[in-house]
Coordinates of N, CA and C in Angstrom, one line a residue:
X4 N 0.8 -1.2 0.0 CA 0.0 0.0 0.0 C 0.9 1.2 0.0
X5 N 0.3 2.1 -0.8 CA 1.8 3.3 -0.9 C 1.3 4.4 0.4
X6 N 2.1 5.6 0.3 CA 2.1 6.0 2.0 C 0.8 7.1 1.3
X7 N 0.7 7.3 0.0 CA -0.4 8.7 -0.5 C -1.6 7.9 0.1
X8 N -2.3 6.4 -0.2 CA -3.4 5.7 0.3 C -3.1 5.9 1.8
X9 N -2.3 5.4 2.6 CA -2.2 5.5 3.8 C -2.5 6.6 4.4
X10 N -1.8 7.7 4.1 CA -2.3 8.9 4.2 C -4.2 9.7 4.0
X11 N -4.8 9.1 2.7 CA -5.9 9.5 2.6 C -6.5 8.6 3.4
X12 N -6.1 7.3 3.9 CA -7.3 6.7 4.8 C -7.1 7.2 6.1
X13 N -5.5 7.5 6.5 CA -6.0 8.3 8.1 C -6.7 9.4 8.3
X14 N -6.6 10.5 7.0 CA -7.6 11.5 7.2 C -8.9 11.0 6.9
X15 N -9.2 9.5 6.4 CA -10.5 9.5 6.2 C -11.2 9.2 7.7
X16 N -10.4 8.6 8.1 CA -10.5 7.7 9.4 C -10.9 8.8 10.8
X17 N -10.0 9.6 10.7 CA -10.0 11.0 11.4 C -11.4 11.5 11.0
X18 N -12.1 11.6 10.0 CA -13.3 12.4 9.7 C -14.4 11.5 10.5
X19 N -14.4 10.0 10.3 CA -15.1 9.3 11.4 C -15.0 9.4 12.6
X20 N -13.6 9.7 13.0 CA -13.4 10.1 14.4 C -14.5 11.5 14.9
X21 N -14.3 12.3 14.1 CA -14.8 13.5 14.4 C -16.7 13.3 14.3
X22 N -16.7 12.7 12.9 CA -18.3 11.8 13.2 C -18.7 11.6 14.4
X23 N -17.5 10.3 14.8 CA -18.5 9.8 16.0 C -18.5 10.7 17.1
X24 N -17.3 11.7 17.6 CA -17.4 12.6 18.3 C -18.7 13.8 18.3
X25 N -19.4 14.3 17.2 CA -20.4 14.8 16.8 C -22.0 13.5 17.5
X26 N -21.7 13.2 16.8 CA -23.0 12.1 18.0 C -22.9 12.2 19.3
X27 N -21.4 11.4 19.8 CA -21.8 12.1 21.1 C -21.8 13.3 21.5
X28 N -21.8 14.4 21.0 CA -22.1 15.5 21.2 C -24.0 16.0 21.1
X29 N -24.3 15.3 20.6 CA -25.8 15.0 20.6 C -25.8 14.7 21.8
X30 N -26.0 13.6 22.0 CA -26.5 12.7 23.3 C -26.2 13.4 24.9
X31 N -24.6 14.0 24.3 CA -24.7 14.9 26.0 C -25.6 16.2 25.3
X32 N -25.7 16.7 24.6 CA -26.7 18.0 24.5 C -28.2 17.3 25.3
X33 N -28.3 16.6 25.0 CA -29.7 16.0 25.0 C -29.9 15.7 26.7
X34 N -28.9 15.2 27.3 CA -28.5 15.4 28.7 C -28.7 17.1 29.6
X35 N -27.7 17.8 28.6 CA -28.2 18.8 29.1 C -29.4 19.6 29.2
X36 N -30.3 19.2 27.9 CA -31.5 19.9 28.2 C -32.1 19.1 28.7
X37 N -32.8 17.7 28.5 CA -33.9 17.4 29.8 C -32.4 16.0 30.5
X38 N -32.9 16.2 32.1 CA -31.8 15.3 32.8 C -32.5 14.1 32.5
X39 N -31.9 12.9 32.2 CA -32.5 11.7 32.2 C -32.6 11.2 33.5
X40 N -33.1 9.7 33.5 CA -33.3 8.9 34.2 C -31.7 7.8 34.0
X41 N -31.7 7.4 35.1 CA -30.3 6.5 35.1 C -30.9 5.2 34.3
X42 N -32.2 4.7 34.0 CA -32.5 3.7 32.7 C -32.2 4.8 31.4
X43 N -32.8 5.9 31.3 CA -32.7 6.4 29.7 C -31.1 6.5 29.3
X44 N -30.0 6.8 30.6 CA -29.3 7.2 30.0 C -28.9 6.0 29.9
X45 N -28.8 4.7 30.6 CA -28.1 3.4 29.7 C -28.2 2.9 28.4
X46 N -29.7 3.5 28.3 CA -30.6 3.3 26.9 C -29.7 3.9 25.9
X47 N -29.4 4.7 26.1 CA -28.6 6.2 25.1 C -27.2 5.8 25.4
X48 N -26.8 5.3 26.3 CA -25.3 5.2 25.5 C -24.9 3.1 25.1
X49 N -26.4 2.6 25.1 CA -26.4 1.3 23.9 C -26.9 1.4 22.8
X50 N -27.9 2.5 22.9 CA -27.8 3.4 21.2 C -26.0 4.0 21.0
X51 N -25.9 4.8 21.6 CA -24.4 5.2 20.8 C -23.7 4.2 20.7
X52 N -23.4 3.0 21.3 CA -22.4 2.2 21.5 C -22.4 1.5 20.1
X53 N -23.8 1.1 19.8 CA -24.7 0.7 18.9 C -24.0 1.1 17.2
X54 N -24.5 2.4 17.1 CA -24.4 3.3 16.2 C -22.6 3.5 16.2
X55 N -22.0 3.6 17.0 CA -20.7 3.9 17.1 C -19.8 2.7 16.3
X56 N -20.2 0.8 16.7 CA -19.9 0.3 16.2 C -20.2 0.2 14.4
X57 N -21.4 0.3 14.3 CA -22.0 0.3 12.8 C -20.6 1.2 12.3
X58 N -20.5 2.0 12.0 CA -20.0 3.7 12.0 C -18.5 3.2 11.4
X59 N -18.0 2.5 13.0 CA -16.5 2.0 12.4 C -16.4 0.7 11.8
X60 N -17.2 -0.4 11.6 CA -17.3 -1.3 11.3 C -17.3 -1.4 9.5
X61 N -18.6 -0.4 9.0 CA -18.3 -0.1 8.3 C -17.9 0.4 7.7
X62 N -16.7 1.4 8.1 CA -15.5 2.4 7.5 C -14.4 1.5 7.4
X63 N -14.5 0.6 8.2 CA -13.4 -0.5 7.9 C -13.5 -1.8 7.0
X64 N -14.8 -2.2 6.4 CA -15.2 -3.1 5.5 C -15.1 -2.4 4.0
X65 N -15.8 -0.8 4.3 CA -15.8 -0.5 2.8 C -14.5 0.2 2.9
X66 N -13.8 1.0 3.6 CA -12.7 1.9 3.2 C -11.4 0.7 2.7
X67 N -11.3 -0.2 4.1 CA -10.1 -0.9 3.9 C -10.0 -2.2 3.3
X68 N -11.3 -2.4 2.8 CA -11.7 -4.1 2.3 C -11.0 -5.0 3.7
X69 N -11.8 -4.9 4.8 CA -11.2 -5.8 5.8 C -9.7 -5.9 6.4
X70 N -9.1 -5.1 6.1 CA -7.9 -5.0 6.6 C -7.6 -3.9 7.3
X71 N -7.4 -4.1 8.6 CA -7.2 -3.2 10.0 C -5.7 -3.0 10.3
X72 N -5.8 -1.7 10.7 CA -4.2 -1.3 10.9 C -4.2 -0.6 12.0
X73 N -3.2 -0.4 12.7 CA -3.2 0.0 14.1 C -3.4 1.5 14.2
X74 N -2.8 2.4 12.8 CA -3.0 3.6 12.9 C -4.4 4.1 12.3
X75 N -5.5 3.2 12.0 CA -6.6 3.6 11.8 C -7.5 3.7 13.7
X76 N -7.0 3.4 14.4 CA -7.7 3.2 15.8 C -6.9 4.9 16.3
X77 N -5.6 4.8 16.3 CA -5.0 6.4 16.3 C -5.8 7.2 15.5
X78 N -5.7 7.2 14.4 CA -7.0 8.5 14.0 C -8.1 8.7 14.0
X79 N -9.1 7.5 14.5 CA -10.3 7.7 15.0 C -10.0 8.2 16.0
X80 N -9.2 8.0 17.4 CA -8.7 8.8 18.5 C -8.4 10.0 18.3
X81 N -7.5 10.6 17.1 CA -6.9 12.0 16.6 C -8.5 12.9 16.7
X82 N -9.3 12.2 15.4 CA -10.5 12.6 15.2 C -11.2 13.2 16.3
X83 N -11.7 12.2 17.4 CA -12.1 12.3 18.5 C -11.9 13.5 19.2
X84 N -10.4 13.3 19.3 CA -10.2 14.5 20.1 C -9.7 16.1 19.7
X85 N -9.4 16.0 18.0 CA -9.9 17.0 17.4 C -10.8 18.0 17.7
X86 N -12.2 17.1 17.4 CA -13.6 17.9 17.6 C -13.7 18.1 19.3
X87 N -13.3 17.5 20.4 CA -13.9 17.6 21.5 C -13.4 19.1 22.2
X88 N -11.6 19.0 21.5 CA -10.9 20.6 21.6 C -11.9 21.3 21.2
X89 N -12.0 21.4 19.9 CA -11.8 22.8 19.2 C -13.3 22.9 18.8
X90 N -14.2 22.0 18.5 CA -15.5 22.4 18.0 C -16.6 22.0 18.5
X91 N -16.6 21.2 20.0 CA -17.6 20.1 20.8 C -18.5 21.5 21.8
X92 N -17.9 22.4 22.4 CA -18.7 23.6 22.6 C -19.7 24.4 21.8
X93 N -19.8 23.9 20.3 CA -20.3 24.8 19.3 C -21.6 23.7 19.1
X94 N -21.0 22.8 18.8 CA -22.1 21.7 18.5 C -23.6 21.5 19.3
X95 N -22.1 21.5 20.8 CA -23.4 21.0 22.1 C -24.3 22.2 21.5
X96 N -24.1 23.7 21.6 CA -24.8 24.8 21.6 C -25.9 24.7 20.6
X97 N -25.1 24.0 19.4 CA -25.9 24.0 17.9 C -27.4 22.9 18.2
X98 N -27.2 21.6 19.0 CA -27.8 20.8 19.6 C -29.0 20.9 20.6
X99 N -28.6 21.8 21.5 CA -29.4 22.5 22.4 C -30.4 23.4 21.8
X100 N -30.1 24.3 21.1 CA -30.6 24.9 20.0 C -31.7 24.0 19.1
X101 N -31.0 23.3 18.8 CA -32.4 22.1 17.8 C -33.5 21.8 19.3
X102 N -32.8 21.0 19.8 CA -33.6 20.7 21.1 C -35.1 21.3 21.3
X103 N -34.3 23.0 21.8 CA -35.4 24.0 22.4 C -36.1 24.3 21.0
X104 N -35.5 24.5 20.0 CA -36.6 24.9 18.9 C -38.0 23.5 18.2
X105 N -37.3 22.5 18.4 CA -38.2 21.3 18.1 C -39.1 20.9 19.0
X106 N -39.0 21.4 20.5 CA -39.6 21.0 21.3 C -40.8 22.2 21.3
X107 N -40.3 23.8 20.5 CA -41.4 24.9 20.9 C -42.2 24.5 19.2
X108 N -41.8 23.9 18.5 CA -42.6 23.6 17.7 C -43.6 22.2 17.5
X109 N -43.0 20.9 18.7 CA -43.9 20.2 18.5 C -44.9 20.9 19.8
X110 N -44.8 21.7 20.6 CA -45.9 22.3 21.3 C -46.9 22.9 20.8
X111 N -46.3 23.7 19.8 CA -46.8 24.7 18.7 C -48.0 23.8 18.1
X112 N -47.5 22.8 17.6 CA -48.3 21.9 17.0 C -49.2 21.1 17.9
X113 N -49.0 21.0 19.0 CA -49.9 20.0 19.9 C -50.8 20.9 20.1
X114 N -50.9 22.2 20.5 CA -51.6 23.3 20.9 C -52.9 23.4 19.3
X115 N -52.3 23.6 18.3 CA -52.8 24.0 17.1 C -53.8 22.7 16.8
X116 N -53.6 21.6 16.8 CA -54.3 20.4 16.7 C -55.1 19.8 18.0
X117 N -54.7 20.3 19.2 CA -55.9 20.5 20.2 C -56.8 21.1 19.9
X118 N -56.7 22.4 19.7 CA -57.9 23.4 18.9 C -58.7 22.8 17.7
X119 N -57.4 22.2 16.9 CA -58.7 21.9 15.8 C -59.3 20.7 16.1
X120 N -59.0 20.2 17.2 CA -59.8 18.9 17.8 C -61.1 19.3 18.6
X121 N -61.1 20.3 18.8 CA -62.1 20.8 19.8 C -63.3 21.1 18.8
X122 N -62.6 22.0 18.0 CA -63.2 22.9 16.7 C -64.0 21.7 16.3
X123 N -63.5 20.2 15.5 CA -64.4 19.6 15.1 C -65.3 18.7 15.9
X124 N -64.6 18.3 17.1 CA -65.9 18.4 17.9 C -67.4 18.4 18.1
X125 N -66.9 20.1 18.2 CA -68.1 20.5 18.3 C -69.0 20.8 17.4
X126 N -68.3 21.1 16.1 CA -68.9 20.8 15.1 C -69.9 19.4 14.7
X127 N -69.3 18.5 15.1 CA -69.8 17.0 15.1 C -70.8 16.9 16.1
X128 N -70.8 17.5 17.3 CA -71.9 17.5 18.1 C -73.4 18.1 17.6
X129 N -73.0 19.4 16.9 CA -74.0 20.3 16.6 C -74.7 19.7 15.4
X130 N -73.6 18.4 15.0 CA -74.6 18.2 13.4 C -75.4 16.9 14.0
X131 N -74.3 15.9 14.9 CA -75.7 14.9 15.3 C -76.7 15.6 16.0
X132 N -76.8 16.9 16.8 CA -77.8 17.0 17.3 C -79.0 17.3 16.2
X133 N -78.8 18.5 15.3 CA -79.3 18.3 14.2 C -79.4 17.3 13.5
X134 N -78.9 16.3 13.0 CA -79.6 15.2 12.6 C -80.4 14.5 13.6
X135 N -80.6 14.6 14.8 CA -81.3 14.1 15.8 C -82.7 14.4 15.5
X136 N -82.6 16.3 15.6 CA -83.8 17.0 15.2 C -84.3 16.5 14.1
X137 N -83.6 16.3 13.1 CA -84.5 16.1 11.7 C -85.2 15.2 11.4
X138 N -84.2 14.1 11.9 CA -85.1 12.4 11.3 C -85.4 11.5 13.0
X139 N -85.9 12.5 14.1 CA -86.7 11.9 14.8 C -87.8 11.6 14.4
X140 N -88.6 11.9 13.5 CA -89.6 10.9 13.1 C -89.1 9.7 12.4
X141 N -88.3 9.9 11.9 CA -87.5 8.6 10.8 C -87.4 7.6 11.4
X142 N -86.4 8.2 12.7 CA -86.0 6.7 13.8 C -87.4 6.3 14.2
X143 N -88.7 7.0 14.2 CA -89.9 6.3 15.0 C -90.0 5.6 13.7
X144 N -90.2 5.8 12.7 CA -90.9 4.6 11.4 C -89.9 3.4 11.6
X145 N -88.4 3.7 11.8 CA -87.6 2.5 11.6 C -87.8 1.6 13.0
X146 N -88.2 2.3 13.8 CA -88.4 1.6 15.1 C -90.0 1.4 15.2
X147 N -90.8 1.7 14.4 CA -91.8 1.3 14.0 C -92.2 -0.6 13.3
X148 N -91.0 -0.7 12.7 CA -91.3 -1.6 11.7 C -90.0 -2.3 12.1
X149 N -89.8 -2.6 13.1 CA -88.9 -3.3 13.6 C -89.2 -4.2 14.8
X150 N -90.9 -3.3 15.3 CA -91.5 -3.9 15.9 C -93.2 -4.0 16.1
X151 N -93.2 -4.4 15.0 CA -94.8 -4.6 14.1 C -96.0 -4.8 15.3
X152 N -95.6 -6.2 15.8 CA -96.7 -6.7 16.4 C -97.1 -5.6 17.9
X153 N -96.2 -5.3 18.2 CA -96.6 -4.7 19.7 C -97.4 -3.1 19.0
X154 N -98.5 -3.2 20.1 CA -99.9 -2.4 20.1 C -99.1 -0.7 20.8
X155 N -98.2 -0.9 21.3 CA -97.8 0.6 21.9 C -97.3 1.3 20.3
X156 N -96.3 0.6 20.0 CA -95.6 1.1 18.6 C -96.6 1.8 17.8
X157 N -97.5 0.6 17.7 CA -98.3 1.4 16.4 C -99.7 2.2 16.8
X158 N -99.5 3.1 18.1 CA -99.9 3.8 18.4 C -99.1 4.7 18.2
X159 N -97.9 4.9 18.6 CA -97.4 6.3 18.7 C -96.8 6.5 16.9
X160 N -97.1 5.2 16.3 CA -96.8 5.6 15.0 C -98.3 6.2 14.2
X161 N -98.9 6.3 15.1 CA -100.0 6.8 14.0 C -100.1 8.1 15.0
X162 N -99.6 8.6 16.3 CA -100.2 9.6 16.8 C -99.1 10.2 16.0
X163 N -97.4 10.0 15.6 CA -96.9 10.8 14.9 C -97.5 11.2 13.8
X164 N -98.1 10.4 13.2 CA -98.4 11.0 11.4 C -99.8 11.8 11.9
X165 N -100.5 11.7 12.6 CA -101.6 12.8 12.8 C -101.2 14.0 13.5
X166 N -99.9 13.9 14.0 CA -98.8 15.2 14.2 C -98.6 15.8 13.2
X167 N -98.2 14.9 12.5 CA -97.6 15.6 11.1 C -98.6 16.3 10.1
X168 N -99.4 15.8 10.1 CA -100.8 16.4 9.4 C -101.2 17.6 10.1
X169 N -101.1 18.1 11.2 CA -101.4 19.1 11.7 C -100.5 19.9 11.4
X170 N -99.2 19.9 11.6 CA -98.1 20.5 11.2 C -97.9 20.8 9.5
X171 N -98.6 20.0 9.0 CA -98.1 20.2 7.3 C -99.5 21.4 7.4
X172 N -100.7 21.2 7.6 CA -101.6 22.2 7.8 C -101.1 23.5 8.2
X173 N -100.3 23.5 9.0 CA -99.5 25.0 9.8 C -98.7 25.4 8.8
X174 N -98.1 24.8 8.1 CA -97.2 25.4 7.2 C -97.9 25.6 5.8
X175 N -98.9 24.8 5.0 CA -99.7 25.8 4.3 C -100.3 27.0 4.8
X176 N -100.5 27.3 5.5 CA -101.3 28.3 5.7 C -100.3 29.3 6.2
X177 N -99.5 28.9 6.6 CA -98.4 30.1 7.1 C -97.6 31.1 5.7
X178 N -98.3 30.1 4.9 CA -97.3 31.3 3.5 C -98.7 32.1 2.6
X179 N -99.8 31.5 3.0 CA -100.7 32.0 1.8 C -101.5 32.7 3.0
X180 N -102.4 33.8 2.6 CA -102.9 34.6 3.3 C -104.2 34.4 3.1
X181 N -105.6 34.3 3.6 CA -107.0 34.4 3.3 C -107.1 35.4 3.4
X182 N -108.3 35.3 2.8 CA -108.9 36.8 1.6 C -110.2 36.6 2.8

């Protein structure tokens, strides 16, 4: 292997370093804005452990076609501690930042879809009630003829329709005027 390859895989190697240093840079952001529980945080660092292996596993199958070298573990270390110097203060900040803003916009949204939960609601209420009003006679015919034989039914089915006849009488006369 000549030293130009050698060279482009420890800077490549180093870039994963700094990768994986950027994740955990996440995870403690995420620490600092809500405090975990001593389960969440095991959880979270068997996701990174997790994700960390993938990460270098395969940078070392695709970069190196399986062949490991001692100074690829040094420049994931280099990498590491690259970013933790010089750029892990900016990130945390960058992270915290996402945090508070994703948290005031899934509120944003819990709030806006409570409302429109309410909104249809009540809308929904107002129309079965109206449909209530409309075809309470309906439900008596269906509930009429669902129970033929009993003598109560088909009483209150005929006191409705001689209801109705009075009422349709109220409303001719309510539009035309006598002379």
């Amino acid at each position: 292997m000549s030293v130009t390859k050698q060279i482009t895989l420890f800077v490549e190697f180093t870039c994963i370093g700094i990768i994986l240093a950027i994740i955990f840079d996440f995870f403690r952001a995420y620490r600092k804005f809500k405090i975990p529980t001593n389960k969440s945080t095991i959880i979270q660092d068997i996701i990174y452990f997790v994700i960390a292996t993938m990460i270098v596993v395969t940078g070392i199958t695709h970069i190196l076609d399986s062949n490991f070298r001692l100074y690829i573990v040094v420049s994931i270390l280099i990498g590491v501690m690259i970013h933790v110097n010089k750029f892990s203060k900016y990130t945390i900040k960058f992270f915290i930042l996402f945090f508070e803003t994703s948290e005031f916009i899934f509120e944003f949204l819990n709030i806006t879809l409570a409302f429109y939960k309410q909104i249809l609601t009540k809308i929904l209420k107002l129309f079965k009630k109206i449909l209530k009003k409309c075809c309470k006679k309906f439900f008596y015919v269906i509930d009429f003829n669902k129970y033929k034989d009993k003598v109560l039914h088909k009483k209150t089915f005929f006191k409705l329709f001689k209801q109705k006849k009075k009422n349709s009488k109220e409303v001719k006369n309510y539009g035309t005027k006598e002379v």
